[in-house]
PDB file of N, CA and C in Angstrom:
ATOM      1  N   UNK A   1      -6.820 -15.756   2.567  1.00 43.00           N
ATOM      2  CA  UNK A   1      -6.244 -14.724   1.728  1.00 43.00           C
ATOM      3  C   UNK A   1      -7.286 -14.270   0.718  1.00 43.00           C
ATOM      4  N   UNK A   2      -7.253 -13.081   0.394  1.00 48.00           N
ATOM      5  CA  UNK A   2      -8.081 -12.472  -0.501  1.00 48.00           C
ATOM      6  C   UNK A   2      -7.757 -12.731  -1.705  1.00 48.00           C
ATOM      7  N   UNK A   3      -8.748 -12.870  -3.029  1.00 48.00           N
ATOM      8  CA  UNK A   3      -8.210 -12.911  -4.368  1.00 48.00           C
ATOM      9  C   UNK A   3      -8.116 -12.085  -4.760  1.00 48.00           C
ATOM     10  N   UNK A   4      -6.628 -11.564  -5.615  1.00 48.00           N
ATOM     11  CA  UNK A   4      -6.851 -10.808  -6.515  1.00 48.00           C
ATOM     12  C   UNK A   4      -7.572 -10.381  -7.883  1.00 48.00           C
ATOM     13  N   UNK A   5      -7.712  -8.811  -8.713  1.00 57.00           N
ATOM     14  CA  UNK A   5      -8.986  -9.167  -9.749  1.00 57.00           C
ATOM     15  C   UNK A   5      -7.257  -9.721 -10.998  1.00 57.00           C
ATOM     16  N   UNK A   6      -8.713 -10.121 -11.832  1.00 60.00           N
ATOM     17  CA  UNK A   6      -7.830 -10.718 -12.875  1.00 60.00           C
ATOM     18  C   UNK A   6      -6.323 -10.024 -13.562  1.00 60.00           C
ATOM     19  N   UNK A   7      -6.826  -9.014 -13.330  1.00 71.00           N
ATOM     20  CA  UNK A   7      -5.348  -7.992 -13.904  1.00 71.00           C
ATOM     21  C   UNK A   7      -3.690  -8.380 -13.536  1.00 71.00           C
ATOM     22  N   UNK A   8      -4.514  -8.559 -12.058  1.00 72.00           N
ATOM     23  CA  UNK A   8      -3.112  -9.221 -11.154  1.00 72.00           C
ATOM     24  C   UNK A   8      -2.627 -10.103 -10.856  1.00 72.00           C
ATOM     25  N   UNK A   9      -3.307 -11.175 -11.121  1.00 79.00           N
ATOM     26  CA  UNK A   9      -2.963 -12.476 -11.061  1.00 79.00           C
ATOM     27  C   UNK A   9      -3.063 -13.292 -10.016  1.00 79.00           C
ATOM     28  N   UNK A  10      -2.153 -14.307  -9.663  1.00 86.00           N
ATOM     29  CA  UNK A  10      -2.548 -15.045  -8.479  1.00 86.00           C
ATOM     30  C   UNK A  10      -1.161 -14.929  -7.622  1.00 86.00           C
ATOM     31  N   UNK A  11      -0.221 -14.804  -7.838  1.00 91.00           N
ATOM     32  CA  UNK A  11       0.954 -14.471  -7.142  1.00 91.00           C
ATOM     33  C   UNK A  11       0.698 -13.686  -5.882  1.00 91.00           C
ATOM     34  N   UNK A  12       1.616 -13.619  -4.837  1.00 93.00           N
ATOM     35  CA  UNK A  12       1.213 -13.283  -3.276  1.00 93.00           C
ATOM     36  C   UNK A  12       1.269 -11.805  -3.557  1.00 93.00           C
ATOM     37  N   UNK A  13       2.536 -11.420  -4.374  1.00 93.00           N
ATOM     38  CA  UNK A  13       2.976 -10.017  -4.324  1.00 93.00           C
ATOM     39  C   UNK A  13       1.575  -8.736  -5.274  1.00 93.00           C
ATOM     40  N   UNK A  14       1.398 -10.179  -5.947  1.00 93.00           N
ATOM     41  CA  UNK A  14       0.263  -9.179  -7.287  1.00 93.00           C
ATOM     42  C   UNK A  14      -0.956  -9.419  -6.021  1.00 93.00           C
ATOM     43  N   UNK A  15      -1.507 -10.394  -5.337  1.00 93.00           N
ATOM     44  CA  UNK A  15      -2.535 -10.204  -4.661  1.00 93.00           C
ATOM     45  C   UNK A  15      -2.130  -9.115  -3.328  1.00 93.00           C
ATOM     46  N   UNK A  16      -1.139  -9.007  -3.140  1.00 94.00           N
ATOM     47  CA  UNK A  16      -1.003  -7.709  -1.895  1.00 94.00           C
ATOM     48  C   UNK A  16      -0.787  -5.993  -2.503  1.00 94.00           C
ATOM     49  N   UNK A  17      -0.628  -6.378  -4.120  1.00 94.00           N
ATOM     50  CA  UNK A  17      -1.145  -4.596  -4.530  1.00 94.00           C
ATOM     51  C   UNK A  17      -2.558  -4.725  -4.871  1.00 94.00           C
ATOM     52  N   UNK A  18      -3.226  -5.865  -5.140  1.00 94.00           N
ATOM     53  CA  UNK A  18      -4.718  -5.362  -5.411  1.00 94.00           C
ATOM     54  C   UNK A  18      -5.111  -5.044  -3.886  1.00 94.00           C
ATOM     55  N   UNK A  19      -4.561  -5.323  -2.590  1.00 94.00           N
ATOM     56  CA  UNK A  19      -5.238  -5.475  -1.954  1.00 94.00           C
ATOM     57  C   UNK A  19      -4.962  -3.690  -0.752  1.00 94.00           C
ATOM     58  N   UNK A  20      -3.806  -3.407  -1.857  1.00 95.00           N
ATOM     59  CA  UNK A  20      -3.020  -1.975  -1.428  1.00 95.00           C
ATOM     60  C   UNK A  20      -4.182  -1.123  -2.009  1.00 95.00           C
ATOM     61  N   UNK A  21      -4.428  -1.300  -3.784  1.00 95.00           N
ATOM     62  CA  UNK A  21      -5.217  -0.334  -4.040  1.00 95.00           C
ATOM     63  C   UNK A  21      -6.610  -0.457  -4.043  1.00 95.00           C
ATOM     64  N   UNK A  22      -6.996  -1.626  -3.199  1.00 96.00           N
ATOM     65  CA  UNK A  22      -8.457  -1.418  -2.574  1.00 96.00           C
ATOM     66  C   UNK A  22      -8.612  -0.529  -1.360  1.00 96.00           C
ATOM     67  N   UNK A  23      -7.375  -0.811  -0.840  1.00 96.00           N
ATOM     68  CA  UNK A  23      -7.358   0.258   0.878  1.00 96.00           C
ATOM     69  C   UNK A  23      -7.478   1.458   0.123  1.00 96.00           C
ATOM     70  N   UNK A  24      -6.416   1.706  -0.828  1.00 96.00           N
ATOM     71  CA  UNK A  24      -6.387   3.389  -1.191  1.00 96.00           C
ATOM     72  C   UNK A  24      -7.708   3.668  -1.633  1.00 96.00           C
ATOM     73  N   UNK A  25      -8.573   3.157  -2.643  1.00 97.00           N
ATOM     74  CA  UNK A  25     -10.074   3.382  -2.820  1.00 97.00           C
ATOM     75  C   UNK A  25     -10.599   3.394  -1.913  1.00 97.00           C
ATOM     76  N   UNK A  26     -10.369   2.912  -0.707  1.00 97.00           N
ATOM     77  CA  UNK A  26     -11.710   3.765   0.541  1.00 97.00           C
ATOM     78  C   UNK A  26     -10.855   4.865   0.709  1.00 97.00           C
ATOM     79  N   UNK A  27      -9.656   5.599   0.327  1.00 96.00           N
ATOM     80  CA  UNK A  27      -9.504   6.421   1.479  1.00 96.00           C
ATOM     81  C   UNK A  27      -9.881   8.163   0.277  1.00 96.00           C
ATOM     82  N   UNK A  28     -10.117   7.509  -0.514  1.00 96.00           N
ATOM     83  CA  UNK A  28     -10.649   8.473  -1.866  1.00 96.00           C
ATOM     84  C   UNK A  28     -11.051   9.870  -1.764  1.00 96.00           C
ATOM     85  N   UNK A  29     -12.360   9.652  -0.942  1.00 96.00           N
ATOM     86  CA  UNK A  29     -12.783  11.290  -0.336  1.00 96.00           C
ATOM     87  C   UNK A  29     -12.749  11.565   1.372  1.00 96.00           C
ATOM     88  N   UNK A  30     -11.391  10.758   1.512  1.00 95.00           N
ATOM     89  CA  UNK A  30     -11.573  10.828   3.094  1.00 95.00           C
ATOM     90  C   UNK A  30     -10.477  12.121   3.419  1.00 95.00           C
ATOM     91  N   UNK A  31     -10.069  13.238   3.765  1.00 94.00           N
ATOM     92  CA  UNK A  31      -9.474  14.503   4.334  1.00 94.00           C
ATOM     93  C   UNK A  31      -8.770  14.191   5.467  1.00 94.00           C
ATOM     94  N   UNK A  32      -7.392  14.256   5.004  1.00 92.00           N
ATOM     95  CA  UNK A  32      -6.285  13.949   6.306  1.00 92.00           C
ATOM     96  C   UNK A  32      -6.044  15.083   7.093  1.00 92.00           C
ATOM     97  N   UNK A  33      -6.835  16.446   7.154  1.00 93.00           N
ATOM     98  CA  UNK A  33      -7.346  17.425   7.781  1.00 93.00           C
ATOM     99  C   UNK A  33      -8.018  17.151   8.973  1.00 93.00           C
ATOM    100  N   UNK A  34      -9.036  16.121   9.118  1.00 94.00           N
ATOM    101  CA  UNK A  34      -9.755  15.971   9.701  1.00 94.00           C
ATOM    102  C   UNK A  34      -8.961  14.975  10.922  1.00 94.00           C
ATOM    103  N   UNK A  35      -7.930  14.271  10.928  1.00 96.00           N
ATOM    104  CA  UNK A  35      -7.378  13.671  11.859  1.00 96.00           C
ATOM    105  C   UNK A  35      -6.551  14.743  13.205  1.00 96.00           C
ATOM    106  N   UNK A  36      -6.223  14.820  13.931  1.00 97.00           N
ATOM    107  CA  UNK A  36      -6.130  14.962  15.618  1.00 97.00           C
ATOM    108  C   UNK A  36      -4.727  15.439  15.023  1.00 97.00           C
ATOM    109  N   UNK A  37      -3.676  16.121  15.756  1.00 96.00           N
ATOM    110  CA  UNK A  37      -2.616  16.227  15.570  1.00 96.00           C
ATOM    111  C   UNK A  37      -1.454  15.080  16.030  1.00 96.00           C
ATOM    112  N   UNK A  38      -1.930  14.617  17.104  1.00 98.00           N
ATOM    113  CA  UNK A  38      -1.534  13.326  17.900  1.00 98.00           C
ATOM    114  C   UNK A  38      -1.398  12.167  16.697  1.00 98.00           C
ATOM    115  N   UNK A  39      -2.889  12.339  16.178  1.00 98.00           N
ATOM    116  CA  UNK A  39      -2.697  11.110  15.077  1.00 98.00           C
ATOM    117  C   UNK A  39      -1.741  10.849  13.756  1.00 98.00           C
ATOM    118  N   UNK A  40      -2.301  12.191  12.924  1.00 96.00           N
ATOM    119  CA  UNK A  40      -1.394  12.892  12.291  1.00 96.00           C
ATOM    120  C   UNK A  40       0.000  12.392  12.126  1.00 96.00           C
ATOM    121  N   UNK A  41       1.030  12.840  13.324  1.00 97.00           N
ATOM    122  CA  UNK A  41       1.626  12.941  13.793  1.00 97.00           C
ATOM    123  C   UNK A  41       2.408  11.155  14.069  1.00 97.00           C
ATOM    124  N   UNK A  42       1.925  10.533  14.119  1.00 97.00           N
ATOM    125  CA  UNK A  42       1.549   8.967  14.576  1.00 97.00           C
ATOM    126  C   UNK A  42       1.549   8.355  12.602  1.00 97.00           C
ATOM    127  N   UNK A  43       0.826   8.438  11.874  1.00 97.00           N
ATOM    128  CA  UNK A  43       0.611   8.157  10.845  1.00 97.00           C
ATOM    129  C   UNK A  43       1.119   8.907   9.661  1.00 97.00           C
ATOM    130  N   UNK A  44       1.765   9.649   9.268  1.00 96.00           N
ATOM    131  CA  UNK A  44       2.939  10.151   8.732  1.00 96.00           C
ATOM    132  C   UNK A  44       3.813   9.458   8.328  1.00 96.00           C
ATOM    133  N   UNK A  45       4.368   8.986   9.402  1.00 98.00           N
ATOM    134  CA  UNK A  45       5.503   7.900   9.225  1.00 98.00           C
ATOM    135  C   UNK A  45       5.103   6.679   9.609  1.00 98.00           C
ATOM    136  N   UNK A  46       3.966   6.278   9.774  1.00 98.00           N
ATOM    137  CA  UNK A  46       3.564   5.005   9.469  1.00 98.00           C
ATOM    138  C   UNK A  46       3.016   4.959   7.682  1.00 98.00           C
ATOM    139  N   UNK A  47       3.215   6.073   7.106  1.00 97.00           N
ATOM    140  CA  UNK A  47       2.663   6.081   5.971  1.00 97.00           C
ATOM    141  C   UNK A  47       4.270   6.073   4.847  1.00 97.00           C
ATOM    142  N   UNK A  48       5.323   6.676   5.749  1.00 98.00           N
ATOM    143  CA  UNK A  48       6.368   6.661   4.924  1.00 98.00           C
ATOM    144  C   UNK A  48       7.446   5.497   4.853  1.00 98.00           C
ATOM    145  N   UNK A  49       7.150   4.626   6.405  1.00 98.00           N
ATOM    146  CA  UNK A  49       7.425   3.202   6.431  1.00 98.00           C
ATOM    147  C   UNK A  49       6.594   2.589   5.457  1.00 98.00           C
ATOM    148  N   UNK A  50       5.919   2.130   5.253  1.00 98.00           N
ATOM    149  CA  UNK A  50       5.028   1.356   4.545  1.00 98.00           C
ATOM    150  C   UNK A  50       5.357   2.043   2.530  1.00 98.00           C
ATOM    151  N   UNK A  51       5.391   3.166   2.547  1.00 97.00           N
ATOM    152  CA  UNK A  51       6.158   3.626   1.229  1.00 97.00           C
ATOM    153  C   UNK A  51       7.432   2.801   1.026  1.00 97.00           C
ATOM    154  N   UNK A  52       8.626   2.542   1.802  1.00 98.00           N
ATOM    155  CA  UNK A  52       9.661   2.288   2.146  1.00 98.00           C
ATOM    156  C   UNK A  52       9.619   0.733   1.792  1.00 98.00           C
ATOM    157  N   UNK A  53       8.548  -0.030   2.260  1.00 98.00           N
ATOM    158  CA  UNK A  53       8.525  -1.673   2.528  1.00 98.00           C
ATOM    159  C   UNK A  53       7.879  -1.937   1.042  1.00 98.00           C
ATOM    160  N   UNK A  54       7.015  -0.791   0.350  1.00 97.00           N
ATOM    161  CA  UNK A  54       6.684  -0.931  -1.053  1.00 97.00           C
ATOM    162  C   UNK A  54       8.074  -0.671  -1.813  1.00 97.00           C
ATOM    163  N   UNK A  55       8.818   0.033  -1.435  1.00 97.00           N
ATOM    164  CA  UNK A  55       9.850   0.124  -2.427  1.00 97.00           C
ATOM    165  C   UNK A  55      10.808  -1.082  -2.218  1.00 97.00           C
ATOM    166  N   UNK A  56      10.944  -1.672  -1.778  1.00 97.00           N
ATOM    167  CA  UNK A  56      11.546  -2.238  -0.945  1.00 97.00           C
ATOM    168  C   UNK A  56      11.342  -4.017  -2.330  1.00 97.00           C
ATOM    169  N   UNK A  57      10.048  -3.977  -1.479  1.00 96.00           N
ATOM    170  CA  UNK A  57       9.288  -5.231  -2.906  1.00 96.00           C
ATOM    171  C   UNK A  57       9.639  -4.759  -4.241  1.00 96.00           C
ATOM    172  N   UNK A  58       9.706  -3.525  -4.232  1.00 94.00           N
ATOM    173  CA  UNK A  58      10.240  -3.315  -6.394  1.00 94.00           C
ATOM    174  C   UNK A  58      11.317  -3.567  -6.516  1.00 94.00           C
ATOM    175  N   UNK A  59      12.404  -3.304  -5.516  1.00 96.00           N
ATOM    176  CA  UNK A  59      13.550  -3.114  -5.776  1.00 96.00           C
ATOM    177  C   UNK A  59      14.181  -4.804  -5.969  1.00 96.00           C
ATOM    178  N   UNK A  60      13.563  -5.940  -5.268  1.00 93.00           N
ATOM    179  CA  UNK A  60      14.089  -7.293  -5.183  1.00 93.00           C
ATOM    180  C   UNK A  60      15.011  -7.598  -6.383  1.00 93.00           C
ATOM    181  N   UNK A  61      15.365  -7.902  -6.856  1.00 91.00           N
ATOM    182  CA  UNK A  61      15.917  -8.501  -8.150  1.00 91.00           C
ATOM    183  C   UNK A  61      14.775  -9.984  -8.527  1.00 91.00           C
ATOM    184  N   UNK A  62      14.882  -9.422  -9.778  1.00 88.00           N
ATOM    185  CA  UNK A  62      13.940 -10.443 -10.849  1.00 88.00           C
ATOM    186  C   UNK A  62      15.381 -11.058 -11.627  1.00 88.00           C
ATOM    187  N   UNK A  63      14.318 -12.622 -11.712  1.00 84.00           N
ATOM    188  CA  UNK A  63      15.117 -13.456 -12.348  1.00 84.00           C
ATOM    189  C   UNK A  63      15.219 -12.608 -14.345  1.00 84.00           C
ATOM    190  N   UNK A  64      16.617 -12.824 -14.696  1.00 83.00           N
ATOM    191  CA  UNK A  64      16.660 -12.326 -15.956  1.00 83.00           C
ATOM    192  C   UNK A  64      16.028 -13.656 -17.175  1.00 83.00           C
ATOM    193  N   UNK A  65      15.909 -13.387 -18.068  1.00 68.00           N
ATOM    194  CA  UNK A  65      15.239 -14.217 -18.869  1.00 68.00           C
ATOM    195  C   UNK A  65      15.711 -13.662 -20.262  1.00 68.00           C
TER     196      UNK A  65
END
């Protein structure tokens, strides 16, 4: 497993958003123009599932304190 940077801590959930917004930093100056329509098409909703499975983790219920 990858470490997260200090901001996030060591928890699974805080090490799987550092490891969300390292993917999003490569995709920075990359143009979703440039993909195939086939692909496109294919990754859309692999992009709105994966939105879905992030909301999904916020929504859990936290212990109250």
């Amino acid at each position: 497993m990858s470490t997260a940077p200090a901001e996030y801590g060591d928890h699974p959930v805080a090490a799987a958003a550092a490891r969300i917004h390292a993917e999003l930093d490569e995709l920075v100056d990359t143009a979703v123009w440039s993909m195939s329509p086939a692909l496109l098409a294919r990754t859309l909703p692999a992009l709105t599932k994966a939105k879905a499975r992030v909301a999904e983790v916020e929504l859990r219920p936290t212990p109250r304190g």
